[in-house]
Amino acid sequence: MLGNYSSATEFFIVGFPCSQQVRRILFTTFFFLYSVTMIGNTVIILAVCVDKRLHSPMYFFLGHLSVLEILIISVAVPFMLWGLLLSETQTISLTACVAQVYLYLSLGTSELALMGAMAVDRYVAVCNPLRYNIIMNIRTCIWVVVVSWVFGFLSEIWPVYATFQHTFCKSNLLDHFYCDRGQLLKLSCDDTLFTEFILFLMAVVIVIGSLIPAIVSYTYIISTILKIPSASGQKKAFSTCASHFTYVVILYGSCFFLYVKPKQTQAAEYNRVASLLLLVVTPFLNPFIFTLRNDKFIQAFGDGMKRCYQLLKN
């Protein structure tokens, strides 16, 4: 416990309060998920860069989504894994905590903005196929990606600043496996009601604002697909959008639970589960959701593996 007028300069991370044996199981599980996520998303990035068949807006956006997933998972998961290996309580400095919160929120916001753009891309591909190459040209794609990144990193400056303006004097024991904003606010001796309300409004604008294009796009997409006379045509059109739609449901479901709520200081147990879903499970599923049902990517990946085998053989 800290003094009444002193603010914490470092935090003790509770992590996962369980036995050492359970912590080893958790470490093995999360390390496996982290490794597969890193390998899978790296493969997507390399395939999109190398194979000319994947040089289209859809795969251009998918490549940048994979970059964001790698960065997001690397902000907190290695820190969490290291904490599971430690026998004593893990610590993090105030500066490192600020950096972790800012990077995690900024990258996450950029991802949401990119997901909205990807939904619009699928709408143009399905509903305006003849004008697709004109509308989604390389200049437009680059502009969309740059705006997504810039928006993410600029929009989170004030929320992070407002969070760390408070005095953390109740305790320096953080009941989470990384620097979670809601759990940080629980440690503040100040009145955080106004800050939490503004953070809630900003979360609504960012999450709902990026979700609306997805909802509108998929409403038009489904309407257009149902008008296709042949069953094979409907199946092909649905297959191009099903993976993205699945990912949207998982990602936004987790974001709503964690951030779109007036009271940010939610119970730690619920935050921990939702954070694991957002930080570990969603990035892990990304390579599988976007590639397993994608014939063009599977073919490009297979050809790439054959070329690598031939190079190693020679």
Short mmCIF file of C-alpha atoms in Angstrom, two decimals:
data_model
loop_
_atom_site.label_atom_id
_atom_site.label_comp_id
_atom_site.label_asym_id
_atom_site.label_seq_id
_atom_site.Cartn_x
_atom_site.Cartn_y
_atom_site.Cartn_z
CA MET A 1 0.00 0.00 0.00
CA LEU A 2 1.27 3.46 -0.88
CA GLY A 3 1.13 6.66 1.12
CA ASN A 4 -1.89 8.92 0.70
CA TYR A 5 -0.06 11.52 -1.37
CA SER A 6 2.52 9.45 -3.24
CA SER A 7 1.98 8.09 -6.74
CA ALA A 8 3.32 4.74 -7.87
CA THR A 9 6.48 4.80 -9.99
CA GLU A 10 6.27 1.07 -10.67
CA PHE A 11 3.55 -1.58 -10.55
CA PHE A 12 3.47 -5.18 -9.38
CA ILE A 13 1.64 -7.32 -11.92
CA VAL A 14 -0.58 -10.01 -10.37
CA GLY A 15 -0.78 -11.97 -13.64
CA PHE A 16 -2.48 -15.33 -13.11
CA PRO A 17 -2.94 -16.10 -9.40
CA CYS A 18 -2.62 -19.89 -9.49
CA SER A 19 -0.23 -22.69 -8.60
CA GLN A 20 3.17 -23.08 -10.26
CA GLN A 21 2.00 -26.22 -12.05
CA VAL A 22 -0.98 -24.41 -13.61
CA ARG A 23 1.30 -21.51 -14.55
CA ARG A 24 3.55 -23.92 -16.46
CA ILE A 25 0.53 -25.27 -18.35
CA LEU A 26 -0.59 -21.72 -19.15
CA PHE A 27 2.91 -20.79 -20.30
CA THR A 28 3.09 -23.80 -22.64
CA THR A 29 -0.38 -23.07 -24.06
CA PHE A 30 0.16 -19.35 -24.58
CA PHE A 31 3.68 -19.84 -25.94
CA PHE A 32 2.31 -22.30 -28.52
CA LEU A 33 -0.47 -19.87 -29.53
CA TYR A 34 2.01 -16.99 -29.70
CA SER A 35 4.48 -18.97 -31.83
CA VAL A 36 1.80 -20.15 -34.28
CA THR A 37 0.43 -16.59 -34.50
CA MET A 38 3.85 -15.14 -35.30
CA ILE A 39 4.65 -17.82 -37.89
CA GLY A 40 1.20 -17.73 -39.51
CA ASN A 41 1.03 -13.96 -39.85
CA THR A 42 4.65 -13.81 -41.09
CA VAL A 43 3.79 -16.38 -43.78
CA ILE A 44 0.85 -14.21 -44.88
CA ILE A 45 3.05 -11.11 -45.11
CA LEU A 46 5.76 -12.92 -47.10
CA ALA A 47 3.24 -14.55 -49.45
CA VAL A 48 1.51 -11.23 -50.14
CA CYS A 49 4.85 -9.52 -50.83
CA VAL A 50 6.35 -12.27 -53.01
CA ASP A 51 3.50 -13.80 -55.04
CA LYS A 52 2.12 -11.58 -57.80
CA ARG A 53 -1.21 -13.41 -57.71
CA LEU A 54 -1.78 -11.84 -54.29
CA HIS A 55 -1.03 -8.29 -55.42
CA SER A 56 -4.61 -7.07 -55.06
CA PRO A 57 -6.33 -4.73 -52.56
CA MET A 58 -7.80 -7.59 -50.51
CA TYR A 59 -4.39 -9.17 -49.86
CA PHE A 60 -2.69 -5.78 -49.51
CA PHE A 61 -5.02 -5.02 -46.59
CA LEU A 62 -4.61 -8.56 -45.23
CA GLY A 63 -0.84 -8.13 -45.19
CA HIS A 64 -1.12 -4.93 -43.16
CA LEU A 65 -3.63 -6.60 -40.85
CA SER A 66 -1.07 -9.34 -40.21
CA VAL A 67 1.60 -6.72 -39.43
CA LEU A 68 -0.76 -5.13 -36.89
CA GLU A 69 -1.55 -8.51 -35.34
CA ILE A 70 2.17 -9.30 -34.90
CA LEU A 71 2.80 -5.92 -33.27
CA ILE A 72 -0.27 -6.08 -31.02
CA ILE A 73 0.48 -9.55 -29.70
CA SER A 74 4.17 -8.61 -29.20
CA VAL A 75 3.28 -5.63 -27.01
CA ALA A 76 1.84 -7.69 -24.15
CA VAL A 77 2.13 -11.46 -24.69
CA PRO A 78 5.96 -11.84 -24.28
CA PHE A 79 5.63 -9.76 -21.08
CA MET A 80 2.84 -12.10 -19.91
CA LEU A 81 4.90 -15.20 -20.75
CA TRP A 82 7.89 -13.88 -18.82
CA GLY A 83 5.61 -13.26 -15.82
CA LEU A 84 4.41 -16.88 -15.92
CA LEU A 85 8.03 -18.08 -15.67
CA LEU A 86 8.88 -15.89 -12.68
CA SER A 87 8.52 -17.32 -9.19
CA GLU A 88 8.18 -13.84 -7.68
CA THR A 89 5.77 -11.01 -8.55
CA GLN A 90 6.48 -9.33 -11.88
CA THR A 91 7.16 -5.57 -11.90
CA ILE A 92 6.87 -2.89 -14.57
CA SER A 93 7.98 0.74 -14.39
CA LEU A 94 5.54 3.61 -14.89
CA THR A 95 7.29 4.60 -18.15
CA ALA A 96 7.10 1.06 -19.54
CA CYS A 97 3.45 0.88 -18.47
CA VAL A 98 2.64 4.11 -20.36
CA ALA A 99 4.41 2.80 -23.47
CA GLN A 100 2.60 -0.56 -23.28
CA VAL A 101 -0.86 1.00 -22.89
CA TYR A 102 -0.25 3.52 -25.69
CA LEU A 103 1.11 0.99 -28.18
CA TYR A 104 -1.60 -1.58 -27.45
CA LEU A 105 -4.47 0.92 -27.78
CA SER A 106 -2.98 2.69 -30.83
CA LEU A 107 -2.34 -0.53 -32.74
CA GLY A 108 -5.78 -1.83 -31.78
CA THR A 109 -7.46 1.37 -33.02
CA SER A 110 -5.52 1.16 -36.29
CA GLU A 111 -6.72 -2.42 -36.69
CA LEU A 112 -10.36 -1.42 -36.19
CA ALA A 113 -10.02 1.35 -38.78
CA LEU A 114 -8.44 -1.11 -41.23
CA MET A 115 -11.22 -3.66 -40.61
CA GLY A 116 -13.79 -1.04 -41.58
CA ALA A 117 -11.86 -0.34 -44.79
CA MET A 118 -11.62 -4.06 -45.57
CA ALA A 119 -15.40 -4.35 -45.28
CA VAL A 120 -15.82 -1.53 -47.81
CA ASP A 121 -13.32 -3.30 -50.09
CA ARG A 122 -15.44 -6.48 -49.99
CA TYR A 123 -18.56 -4.40 -50.74
CA VAL A 124 -16.95 -2.91 -53.86
CA ALA A 125 -15.68 -6.34 -54.97
CA VAL A 126 -19.12 -7.98 -54.68
CA CYS A 127 -21.49 -5.13 -55.52
CA ASN A 128 -19.41 -3.22 -58.10
CA PRO A 129 -17.04 -5.82 -59.60
CA LEU A 130 -16.65 -4.03 -62.94
CA ARG A 131 -15.44 -0.84 -61.25
CA TYR A 132 -13.42 -2.60 -58.55
CA ASN A 133 -9.96 -1.99 -60.06
CA ILE A 134 -10.81 1.66 -60.72
CA ILE A 135 -12.17 2.41 -57.25
CA MET A 136 -9.69 0.31 -55.24
CA ASN A 137 -6.54 1.35 -57.07
CA ILE A 138 -3.10 1.23 -55.46
CA ARG A 139 -3.17 4.92 -54.55
CA THR A 140 -6.49 4.51 -52.71
CA CYS A 141 -5.23 1.41 -50.89
CA ILE A 142 -2.04 3.13 -49.69
CA TRP A 143 -4.04 6.16 -48.58
CA VAL A 144 -6.47 3.97 -46.60
CA VAL A 145 -3.64 2.13 -44.83
CA VAL A 146 -1.74 5.33 -43.97
CA VAL A 147 -4.89 6.98 -42.61
CA SER A 148 -5.63 3.88 -40.49
CA TRP A 149 -2.17 3.92 -38.91
CA VAL A 150 -2.06 7.68 -38.37
CA PHE A 151 -5.60 7.76 -36.93
CA GLY A 152 -4.76 4.97 -34.49
CA PHE A 153 -1.63 6.60 -33.11
CA LEU A 154 -3.07 10.13 -32.93
CA SER A 155 -6.46 9.24 -31.45
CA GLU A 156 -4.99 7.48 -28.41
CA ILE A 157 -2.66 10.29 -27.28
CA TRP A 158 -5.25 12.06 -25.12
CA PRO A 159 -6.82 8.90 -23.58
CA VAL A 160 -3.40 7.64 -22.45
CA TYR A 161 -2.40 11.11 -21.21
CA ALA A 162 -5.66 11.44 -19.25
CA THR A 163 -5.22 7.98 -17.71
CA PHE A 164 -1.71 8.65 -16.41
CA GLN A 165 -2.53 12.16 -15.17
CA HIS A 166 -4.17 10.51 -12.18
CA THR A 167 -2.35 9.73 -8.95
CA PHE A 168 -2.03 6.01 -8.31
CA CYS A 169 -1.79 5.99 -4.53
CA LYS A 170 -4.30 3.33 -3.43
CA SER A 171 -1.88 0.56 -4.29
CA ASN A 172 0.71 -0.39 -6.87
CA LEU A 173 -0.63 -3.95 -7.22
CA LEU A 174 -2.12 -4.28 -10.72
CA ASP A 175 -4.64 -7.12 -10.95
CA HIS A 176 -3.96 -8.11 -14.56
CA PHE A 177 -1.26 -9.73 -16.73
CA TYR A 178 -0.31 -6.43 -18.41
CA CYS A 179 -0.95 -2.69 -17.88
CA ASP A 180 -4.71 -2.64 -18.33
CA ARG A 181 -6.25 0.85 -18.37
CA GLY A 182 -9.33 -0.13 -16.37
CA GLN A 183 -7.31 -1.75 -13.60
CA LEU A 184 -4.98 1.26 -13.52
CA LEU A 185 -7.91 3.60 -12.91
CA LYS A 186 -8.99 1.41 -9.99
CA LEU A 187 -5.69 2.27 -8.29
CA SER A 188 -6.26 6.04 -8.55
CA CYS A 189 -7.11 8.13 -5.50
CA ASP A 190 -8.63 10.81 -7.75
CA ASP A 191 -12.18 10.98 -9.03
CA THR A 192 -11.96 9.12 -12.34
CA LEU A 193 -15.65 9.44 -13.27
CA PHE A 194 -15.14 12.20 -15.88
CA THR A 195 -12.12 10.45 -17.41
CA GLU A 196 -14.03 7.17 -17.64
CA PHE A 197 -16.98 8.92 -19.28
CA ILE A 198 -14.77 10.56 -21.93
CA LEU A 199 -12.96 7.25 -22.54
CA PHE A 200 -16.35 5.58 -22.97
CA LEU A 201 -17.45 8.21 -25.52
CA MET A 202 -14.19 7.86 -27.46
CA ALA A 203 -14.53 4.06 -27.44
CA VAL A 204 -18.07 4.37 -28.79
CA VAL A 205 -16.91 6.69 -31.59
CA ILE A 206 -13.94 4.49 -32.56
CA VAL A 207 -15.56 1.05 -32.24
CA ILE A 208 -19.03 1.94 -33.53
CA GLY A 209 -17.55 4.27 -36.14
CA SER A 210 -15.47 1.46 -37.63
CA LEU A 211 -18.27 -1.09 -37.23
CA ILE A 212 -20.88 0.94 -39.16
CA PRO A 213 -19.07 0.57 -42.54
CA ALA A 214 -18.86 -3.19 -41.89
CA ILE A 215 -22.58 -3.46 -41.08
CA VAL A 216 -23.65 -1.34 -44.07
CA SER A 217 -21.24 -3.13 -46.42
CA TYR A 218 -22.36 -6.62 -45.40
CA THR A 219 -26.02 -5.64 -45.60
CA TYR A 220 -25.50 -4.68 -49.25
CA ILE A 221 -23.24 -7.69 -49.86
CA ILE A 222 -25.79 -10.21 -48.56
CA SER A 223 -28.57 -8.48 -50.51
CA THR A 224 -26.50 -8.65 -53.71
CA ILE A 225 -25.44 -12.27 -53.19
CA LEU A 226 -29.03 -13.42 -52.67
CA LYS A 227 -29.89 -11.98 -56.09
CA ILE A 228 -27.32 -14.19 -57.84
CA PRO A 229 -29.33 -16.87 -59.70
CA SER A 230 -26.88 -19.78 -59.49
CA ALA A 231 -26.06 -21.57 -56.24
CA SER A 232 -22.39 -21.90 -57.26
CA GLY A 233 -22.20 -18.13 -57.82
CA GLN A 234 -23.70 -17.48 -54.39
CA LYS A 235 -21.26 -19.91 -52.76
CA LYS A 236 -18.25 -18.28 -54.44
CA ALA A 237 -19.39 -14.78 -53.42
CA PHE A 238 -20.05 -15.83 -49.84
CA SER A 239 -16.64 -17.55 -49.57
CA THR A 240 -14.83 -14.29 -50.37
CA CYS A 241 -16.53 -12.53 -47.44
CA ALA A 242 -17.14 -15.27 -44.86
CA SER A 243 -13.62 -15.14 -43.38
CA HIS A 244 -13.68 -11.37 -42.95
CA PHE A 245 -17.17 -11.46 -41.44
CA THR A 246 -16.12 -14.16 -38.93
CA TYR A 247 -13.12 -12.11 -37.86
CA VAL A 248 -15.28 -8.97 -37.49
CA VAL A 249 -17.66 -10.79 -35.12
CA ILE A 250 -14.85 -12.08 -32.86
CA LEU A 251 -12.89 -8.81 -32.82
CA TYR A 252 -15.79 -6.46 -32.19
CA GLY A 253 -17.39 -8.75 -29.63
CA SER A 254 -14.24 -8.57 -27.50
CA CYS A 255 -13.86 -4.79 -28.01
CA PHE A 256 -17.43 -4.13 -26.91
CA PHE A 257 -16.94 -6.12 -23.74
CA LEU A 258 -13.67 -4.43 -22.83
CA TYR A 259 -14.07 -0.80 -23.89
CA VAL A 260 -17.64 0.18 -24.81
CA LYS A 261 -18.87 0.50 -21.24
CA PRO A 262 -19.38 3.59 -19.04
CA LYS A 263 -17.50 2.02 -16.12
CA GLN A 264 -13.94 1.14 -17.16
CA THR A 265 -13.00 -0.38 -13.79
CA GLN A 266 -14.60 -3.77 -14.48
CA ALA A 267 -13.90 -6.87 -12.39
CA ALA A 268 -10.39 -8.13 -13.11
CA GLU A 269 -11.48 -11.72 -13.82
CA TYR A 270 -13.77 -10.67 -16.68
CA ASN A 271 -11.18 -8.24 -18.08
CA ARG A 272 -8.53 -10.93 -17.98
CA VAL A 273 -10.64 -13.39 -20.01
CA ALA A 274 -11.71 -10.76 -22.58
CA SER A 275 -8.13 -9.51 -22.90
CA LEU A 276 -6.89 -13.05 -23.57
CA LEU A 277 -9.52 -13.41 -26.29
CA LEU A 278 -8.45 -10.12 -27.88
CA LEU A 279 -4.69 -10.46 -27.37
CA VAL A 280 -4.09 -14.18 -27.86
CA VAL A 281 -7.04 -15.99 -29.45
CA THR A 282 -8.03 -13.46 -32.14
CA PRO A 283 -4.50 -13.01 -33.58
CA PHE A 284 -4.06 -16.81 -33.45
CA LEU A 285 -7.22 -17.34 -35.52
CA ASN A 286 -6.33 -14.66 -38.08
CA PRO A 287 -4.05 -16.78 -40.33
CA PHE A 288 -6.52 -19.68 -40.33
CA ILE A 289 -9.68 -17.62 -40.87
CA PHE A 290 -8.24 -15.74 -43.83
CA THR A 291 -6.31 -18.55 -45.55
CA LEU A 292 -7.87 -22.00 -44.99
CA ARG A 293 -10.86 -21.30 -47.26
CA ASN A 294 -8.93 -19.11 -49.68
CA ASP A 295 -8.02 -21.19 -52.74
CA LYS A 296 -5.81 -18.50 -54.28
CA PHE A 297 -3.74 -18.11 -51.10
CA ILE A 298 -3.43 -21.89 -50.62
CA GLN A 299 -2.21 -22.26 -54.20
CA ALA A 300 0.28 -19.40 -53.78
CA PHE A 301 1.51 -20.88 -50.49
CA GLY A 302 1.88 -24.34 -52.04
CA ASP A 303 3.86 -22.97 -54.97
CA GLY A 304 6.06 -21.01 -52.58
CA MET A 305 6.80 -24.14 -50.54
CA LYS A 306 7.70 -26.02 -53.74
CA ARG A 307 10.13 -23.27 -54.76
CA CYS A 308 11.74 -23.31 -51.32
CA TYR A 309 12.07 -27.09 -51.50
CA GLN A 310 13.71 -26.90 -54.93
CA LEU A 311 16.17 -24.27 -53.67
CA LEU A 312 17.09 -26.37 -50.65
CA LYS A 313 17.38 -29.50 -52.82
CA ASN A 314 19.74 -27.81 -55.26
#
